[in-house]
Structures are given as C-alpha cells and as structure tokens.
Short mmCIF file of C-alpha atoms in Angstrom, two decimals:
data_model
loop_
_atom_site.label_atom_id
_atom_site.label_comp_id
_atom_site.label_asym_id
_atom_site.label_seq_id
_atom_site.Cartn_x
_atom_site.Cartn_y
_atom_site.Cartn_z
CA UNK A 1243 -131.92 -1.40 -63.82
CA UNK A 1244 -132.37 2.50 -64.49
CA UNK A 1245 -129.76 5.07 -64.66
CA UNK A 1246 -131.03 6.82 -61.32
CA UNK A 1247 -130.53 3.43 -59.69
CA UNK A 1248 -127.04 2.85 -60.93
CA UNK A 1249 -125.63 6.45 -60.30
CA UNK A 1250 -125.91 6.33 -56.51
CA UNK A 1251 -127.18 9.00 -54.15
CA UNK A 1252 -127.94 12.18 -56.30
CA UNK A 1253 -127.55 15.70 -54.59
CA UNK A 1254 -130.71 17.17 -52.93
CA UNK A 1255 -132.56 19.56 -55.25
CA UNK A 1256 -133.07 23.26 -54.67
CA UNK A 1257 -136.27 24.63 -54.10
CA UNK A 1258 -137.10 25.00 -57.67
CA UNK A 1259 -136.72 21.24 -58.55
CA UNK A 1260 -133.27 21.32 -60.24
CA UNK A 1261 -130.43 19.34 -58.82
CA UNK A 1262 -128.08 21.00 -56.40
CA UNK A 1263 -124.58 21.60 -57.55
CA UNK A 1264 -121.90 20.85 -55.30
CA UNK A 1265 -119.66 23.85 -54.37
CA UNK A 1266 -115.95 23.76 -54.47
CA UNK A 1267 -114.61 24.55 -50.79
CA UNK A 1268 -113.27 27.98 -50.50
CA UNK A 1269 -109.74 26.84 -49.40
CA UNK A 1270 -109.49 25.07 -52.60
CA UNK A 1271 -110.47 28.28 -54.88
CA UNK A 1272 -108.04 29.96 -52.92
CA UNK A 1273 -105.22 27.72 -53.41
CA UNK A 1274 -106.04 27.54 -57.15
CA UNK A 1275 -105.90 31.34 -57.33
CA UNK A 1276 -102.42 31.45 -55.61
CA UNK A 1277 -101.33 28.90 -58.31
CA UNK A 1278 -102.71 30.62 -61.23
CA UNK A 1279 -101.17 33.83 -60.04
CA UNK A 1280 -97.81 32.26 -59.50
CA UNK A 1281 -97.98 30.82 -62.89
CA UNK A 1282 -98.77 34.18 -64.49
CA UNK A 1283 -96.01 35.74 -62.85
CA UNK A 1284 -93.65 32.85 -63.78
CA UNK A 1285 -94.43 32.88 -67.21
CA UNK A 1286 -94.46 36.90 -68.02
CA UNK A 1287 -90.77 37.32 -67.80
CA UNK A 1288 -90.25 33.71 -69.29
CA UNK A 1289 -92.02 34.97 -72.35
CA UNK A 1290 -90.32 38.24 -72.62
CA UNK A 1291 -93.42 40.41 -71.90
CA UNK A 1292 -91.76 41.83 -68.95
CA UNK A 1293 -88.25 42.46 -68.01
CA UNK A 1294 -86.97 40.30 -65.29
CA UNK A 1295 -84.96 43.37 -63.75
CA UNK A 1296 -88.66 44.57 -63.24
CA UNK A 1297 -90.40 41.33 -62.57
CA UNK A 1298 -88.39 38.31 -61.90
CA UNK A 1299 -89.98 34.76 -62.26
CA UNK A 1300 -91.63 32.97 -58.92
CA UNK A 1301 -88.93 30.45 -59.40
CA UNK A 1302 -86.01 32.97 -58.97
CA UNK A 1303 -87.73 34.73 -56.02
CA UNK A 1304 -88.09 30.97 -54.23
CA UNK A 1305 -84.49 30.26 -54.82
CA UNK A 1306 -83.57 33.69 -53.27
CA UNK A 1307 -85.83 33.18 -50.45
CA UNK A 1308 -84.21 29.70 -49.85
CA UNK A 1309 -80.83 31.59 -49.69
CA UNK A 1310 -81.95 34.23 -47.25
CA UNK A 1311 -83.70 31.25 -45.16
CA UNK A 1312 -80.47 29.50 -45.04
CA UNK A 1313 -78.88 32.31 -43.10
CA UNK A 1314 -79.38 33.43 -39.64
CA UNK A 1315 -79.68 37.28 -40.36
CA UNK A 1316 -83.24 36.26 -41.94
CA UNK A 1317 -84.78 34.76 -38.69
CA UNK A 1318 -83.23 37.58 -36.67
CA UNK A 1319 -85.19 39.97 -38.54
CA UNK A 1320 -88.08 38.24 -38.69
CA UNK A 1321 -88.02 37.74 -34.96
CA UNK A 1322 -87.46 41.64 -34.39
CA UNK A 1323 -90.59 42.31 -36.66
CA UNK A 1324 -92.81 39.76 -34.82
CA UNK A 1325 -91.50 41.40 -31.53
CA UNK A 1326 -92.25 44.99 -32.34
CA UNK A 1327 -95.42 43.83 -33.82
CA UNK A 1328 -96.55 41.95 -30.85
CA UNK A 1329 -95.33 44.39 -28.23
CA UNK A 1330 -96.87 47.54 -29.87
CA UNK A 1331 -100.22 45.67 -30.55
CA UNK A 1332 -100.32 44.54 -26.77
CA UNK A 1333 -100.03 47.98 -25.53
CA UNK A 1334 -102.72 49.31 -27.84
CA UNK A 1335 -105.18 46.65 -27.55
CA UNK A 1336 -104.63 47.08 -23.69
CA UNK A 1337 -104.77 51.14 -23.94
CA UNK A 1338 -107.73 51.05 -26.59
CA UNK A 1339 -109.83 48.64 -24.64
CA UNK A 1340 -109.59 50.60 -21.14
CA UNK A 1341 -109.93 54.19 -22.77
CA UNK A 1342 -112.93 52.93 -24.81
CA UNK A 1343 -114.71 50.95 -21.80
CA UNK A 1344 -114.30 54.30 -19.90
CA UNK A 1345 -115.15 56.98 -22.55
CA UNK A 1346 -118.05 54.80 -23.58
CA UNK A 1347 -119.50 54.49 -20.11
CA UNK A 1348 -119.37 57.94 -19.29
CA UNK A 1349 -121.55 60.04 -21.68
CA UNK A 1350 -119.83 63.32 -20.43
CA UNK A 1351 -116.39 62.17 -21.22
CA UNK A 1352 -117.47 60.58 -24.54
CA UNK A 1353 -118.91 64.04 -25.71
CA UNK A 1354 -115.97 65.85 -24.23
CA UNK A 1355 -113.25 63.91 -26.41
CA UNK A 1356 -115.10 63.03 -29.55
CA UNK A 1357 -113.55 66.00 -31.25
CA UNK A 1358 -110.23 65.22 -30.10
CA UNK A 1359 -110.40 61.73 -31.31
CA UNK A 1360 -111.68 62.95 -34.71
CA UNK A 1361 -108.79 65.37 -35.00
CA UNK A 1362 -105.92 62.73 -33.88
CA UNK A 1363 -107.39 59.84 -35.78
CA UNK A 1364 -106.76 60.88 -39.41
CA UNK A 1365 -103.11 61.56 -38.62
CA UNK A 1366 -100.95 59.17 -40.72
CA UNK A 1367 -98.84 57.35 -38.51
CA UNK A 1368 -95.71 57.75 -41.08
CA UNK A 1369 -96.04 61.55 -40.39
CA UNK A 1370 -94.85 60.70 -36.95
CA UNK A 1371 -91.55 59.20 -38.12
CA UNK A 1372 -89.46 62.51 -37.67
CA UNK A 1373 -90.94 62.74 -34.02
CA UNK A 1374 -90.24 59.16 -33.26
CA UNK A 1375 -86.48 59.45 -34.54
CA UNK A 1376 -85.95 62.94 -32.93
CA UNK A 1377 -87.13 61.46 -29.62
CA UNK A 1378 -86.29 57.90 -29.21
CA UNK A 1379 -83.74 57.44 -32.27
CA UNK A 1380 -83.94 54.43 -34.70
CA UNK A 1381 -84.17 51.70 -32.03
CA UNK A 1382 -87.38 49.55 -31.26
CA UNK A 1383 -89.07 52.40 -29.29
CA UNK A 1384 -89.41 54.22 -32.45
CA UNK A 1385 -91.10 51.33 -34.01
CA UNK A 1386 -93.38 50.97 -31.30
CA UNK A 1387 -94.54 54.49 -30.91
CA UNK A 1388 -95.81 54.16 -34.79
CA UNK A 1389 -97.41 50.75 -34.31
CA UNK A 1390 -99.13 51.65 -31.03
CA UNK A 1391 -100.46 54.85 -32.77
CA UNK A 1392 -101.88 53.00 -35.62
CA UNK A 1393 -103.22 49.97 -34.18
CA UNK A 1394 -104.87 51.97 -31.13
CA UNK A 1395 -107.54 53.55 -33.13
CA UNK A 1396 -109.21 50.54 -34.43
CA UNK A 1397 -109.60 49.02 -30.94
CA UNK A 1398 -110.80 52.13 -29.45
CA UNK A 1399 -113.47 52.91 -32.06
CA UNK A 1400 -114.76 49.32 -31.93
CA UNK A 1401 -115.01 49.24 -28.25
CA UNK A 1402 -116.70 52.60 -28.06
CA UNK A 1403 -119.27 51.30 -30.80
CA UNK A 1404 -119.88 48.07 -28.54
CA UNK A 1405 -120.61 50.08 -25.31
CA UNK A 1406 -122.87 52.32 -27.21
CA UNK A 1407 -124.90 49.22 -28.79
CA UNK A 1408 -125.84 48.06 -25.16
CA UNK A 1409 -129.78 47.66 -25.14
CA UNK A 1410 -131.16 50.34 -23.11
CA UNK A 1411 -133.66 47.98 -21.28
CA UNK A 1412 -130.74 45.81 -20.30
CA UNK A 1413 -128.94 48.77 -18.99
CA UNK A 1414 -131.92 50.04 -17.03
CA UNK A 1415 -132.41 46.43 -15.86
CA UNK A 1416 -128.94 46.21 -14.58
CA UNK A 1417 -129.29 49.38 -12.85
CA UNK A 1418 -132.69 48.61 -11.19
CA UNK A 1419 -130.98 45.29 -9.94
CA UNK A 1420 -128.10 47.37 -8.56
CA UNK A 1421 -125.59 45.22 -9.91
CA UNK A 1422 -122.03 45.41 -9.04
CA UNK A 1423 -119.32 47.01 -11.81
CA UNK A 1424 -117.85 43.36 -12.07
CA UNK A 1425 -121.34 42.07 -12.75
CA UNK A 1426 -122.10 44.71 -15.14
CA UNK A 1427 -119.06 44.07 -16.98
CA UNK A 1428 -119.57 40.26 -17.18
CA UNK A 1429 -123.17 40.21 -17.99
CA UNK A 1430 -123.68 43.67 -20.05
CA UNK A 1431 -120.67 44.89 -21.44
CA UNK A 1432 -118.79 41.60 -21.90
CA UNK A 1433 -121.43 39.83 -24.24
CA UNK A 1434 -122.36 43.10 -26.11
CA UNK A 1435 -118.57 44.75 -26.83
CA UNK A 1436 -116.88 41.46 -27.43
CA UNK A 1437 -118.00 41.25 -31.24
CA UNK A 1438 -116.95 44.77 -31.48
CA UNK A 1439 -113.77 44.04 -29.61
CA UNK A 1440 -112.70 41.19 -31.79
CA UNK A 1441 -113.15 43.07 -35.13
CA UNK A 1442 -111.11 46.00 -33.58
CA UNK A 1443 -108.37 43.31 -32.82
CA UNK A 1444 -108.33 41.82 -35.88
CA UNK A 1445 -107.83 45.09 -37.87
CA UNK A 1446 -105.23 46.49 -35.44
CA UNK A 1447 -103.24 43.22 -35.81
CA UNK A 1448 -103.12 43.92 -39.76
CA UNK A 1449 -102.41 47.59 -39.11
CA UNK A 1450 -99.59 46.76 -36.52
CA UNK A 1451 -97.96 44.54 -38.81
CA UNK A 1452 -97.99 46.93 -41.82
CA UNK A 1453 -96.56 49.83 -39.41
CA UNK A 1454 -93.67 47.48 -37.97
CA UNK A 1455 -92.50 46.89 -41.49
CA UNK A 1456 -92.83 50.37 -42.70
CA UNK A 1457 -90.96 51.81 -39.62
CA UNK A 1458 -88.07 49.28 -39.92
CA UNK A 1459 -88.18 50.34 -44.06
CA UNK A 1460 -88.18 53.89 -43.08
CA UNK A 1461 -86.28 54.44 -40.08
CA UNK A 1462 -83.88 51.60 -40.29
CA UNK A 1463 -82.85 49.31 -37.25
CA UNK A 1464 -83.40 45.43 -37.47
CA UNK A 1465 -86.23 43.46 -39.10
CA UNK A 1466 -87.71 42.50 -42.32
CA UNK A 1467 -88.28 46.04 -43.60
CA UNK A 1468 -84.47 46.81 -42.91
CA UNK A 1469 -83.61 43.65 -44.88
CA UNK A 1470 -85.78 45.00 -47.81
CA UNK A 1471 -84.14 48.14 -47.86
CA UNK A 1472 -80.55 46.59 -48.01
CA UNK A 1473 -81.86 44.23 -50.83
CA UNK A 1474 -83.07 47.22 -52.71
CA UNK A 1475 -79.96 49.24 -52.21
CA UNK A 1476 -78.01 46.28 -53.23
CA UNK A 1477 -80.10 46.01 -56.54
CA UNK A 1478 -80.99 42.43 -55.59
CA UNK A 1479 -84.25 42.29 -57.32
CA UNK A 1480 -85.42 38.72 -56.71
CA UNK A 1481 -84.14 39.02 -52.98
CA UNK A 1482 -86.25 42.06 -52.85
CA UNK A 1483 -89.48 40.49 -54.15
CA UNK A 1484 -88.82 37.45 -51.93
CA UNK A 1485 -88.92 39.40 -48.81
CA UNK A 1486 -91.93 41.67 -49.87
CA UNK A 1487 -93.61 38.18 -50.33
CA UNK A 1488 -92.77 36.98 -46.80
CA UNK A 1489 -94.50 40.21 -45.29
CA UNK A 1490 -97.40 39.30 -47.36
CA UNK A 1491 -97.40 35.82 -45.98
CA UNK A 1492 -97.05 36.92 -42.61
CA UNK A 1493 -99.82 39.09 -42.68
CA UNK A 1494 -101.95 36.38 -44.47
CA UNK A 1495 -100.88 34.09 -41.28
CA UNK A 1496 -101.82 36.98 -38.88
CA UNK A 1497 -105.34 37.26 -40.61
CA UNK A 1498 -105.91 33.52 -40.52
CA UNK A 1499 -104.99 33.30 -36.91
CA UNK A 1500 -107.15 36.06 -35.67
CA UNK A 1501 -110.22 35.04 -37.74
CA UNK A 1502 -109.95 31.63 -36.12
CA UNK A 1503 -109.71 33.26 -32.86
CA UNK A 1504 -112.69 35.46 -33.76
CA UNK A 1505 -114.75 32.39 -34.47
CA UNK A 1506 -113.87 30.62 -31.58
CA UNK A 1507 -114.40 33.36 -29.08
CA UNK A 1508 -117.77 34.20 -30.67
CA UNK A 1509 -118.89 30.62 -31.60
CA UNK A 1510 -122.26 31.63 -29.64
CA UNK A 1511 -122.98 34.93 -31.67
CA UNK A 1512 -125.65 35.25 -34.35
CA UNK A 1513 -123.22 36.26 -37.11
CA UNK A 1514 -120.90 33.18 -36.73
CA UNK A 1515 -123.65 30.64 -36.55
CA UNK A 1516 -125.03 32.24 -39.82
CA UNK A 1517 -121.60 32.18 -41.43
CA UNK A 1518 -121.07 28.56 -40.33
CA UNK A 1519 -124.58 27.39 -41.93
CA UNK A 1520 -124.24 29.52 -45.15
#
C-alpha cells in the first residue's frame, strides 16, 4: 500500500499544482493574539522590566475587575453608560438618516448645505463640553449632546453618499413610470443606500460609545467613565486598568454585533457574498 493510500484525503492542490494548505480560522488567530498580548503584559511587571505602578499584571487587573463586578456600583455604571450610548445613537441615526435622504434627494438643498456641513463636521465633540455643561449641567443630557453630535455625522455622510450613488438610468426609469414616493423609497433608495447606511451605523455605534465614556470621564455624573476617574483619583492602578479594559471589551462587542447585523441585512449584496466566499 502506498503512502498516498494510507494518508487519507489530501487537500486539493492550488492552480500551480502544489497542495493547498489549510488556513487557520480567523477567530482562532484572534484569540491567540489576545492570549499572547495578555501573556506579555503579565510577564513585563513580573520580570521587573516595567513597574507595576505603571503597568500591573493581567492577573491583578482580573482580581480588581472581579472585585468591581461584585458590587452594584459597577453594574449601575455600566447600565448608565449603555443608556447614554443607546439613546444618543438612536437619536443620531434617525436624524442623520432623515436629513441625509432629504438633502440627497433635493439637489438644491444639498448644494446649499454642503459648506455648512463641512464647517460643522470637523469640530471635535469634546470642544462642546463647556457648552454642554453650561446648558444642561452634568446630567445625562450633556452626555447625549456630545454623543448625538459625534455619531450624527457618519450616518449623515454615508446616507448622502448612498443617495448620490443611485444609478441615473434607474432614477429616470422610476420617473418615467411615475412611481410613488413610497415605491421609490422601497425599490430605488432603499437597496442602493442600505449598504452605505449600515457602514455609517457601525461607525456611529463605535463613535457614540467613545463619546459616552469620554463625556462621563470629563463631565462627571454616572457611568464607566466616572468610575475610571474615581479609581484614578484614588490611585487604584489595577482597578483603573480593569475598567479601561471593560470599555475596550464593550467596544469590541458593539463592533461584533453591528458587523453581524450588517452581514445579515446585506446577505444579498455583492460585497458580503465575496467576503463569505473569500
């Protein structure tokens, strides 16, 4: 019996005749990268290469996080952060989508507002902190102002790009058949704009979370940002790192959720099909 008969099924060869190597799944590579990074962070202070006052070991961060998670204050802060993020993102998505469809559909309005949008868009949201505190104080409404302002622009610009990307032939055909506004929205605007909208939504979700935590950190009030500021003021280094890691994990979860949502809603789109077969 030959070696080829005892080795079972071999991988299909590449076009050049060489056996095709089995690729490692992306989730496995991602998990391996996280474990390696955690091992490096654990080893650096243990070996004395970095002071644990500057970078505590991962095990100390894990114990600090377990202690924080054991109290109700942590979960209340997490809920408050998610509340500010969710409400602000919802407002920004509704406003950005509605305004984007309106400005993109009416050429005169788009040209008239282009310079205003380009003037307001680069303004950093943190520059509005004094105004937010002056008008709304240190409550939830100040956080919402910053979150809405920051996450509004990705949605608006992506929807504008989607409306402008509509095929002129399809637009003229819809006008020739005198489709109703609802029919144009369903058969013309929706299929073309949806991929752009989903990209804007995913970007806005990440930006909204960043601003929610930043607003709590700078302004105060309740939330994970406020807990981070309190831990830093108390010189609790492991707790500070642990809470920062929680915000990172929260951002990772938000990105994964919206990527799954994007792939689900755009399963018919060419870009998603190519990504799935790659």
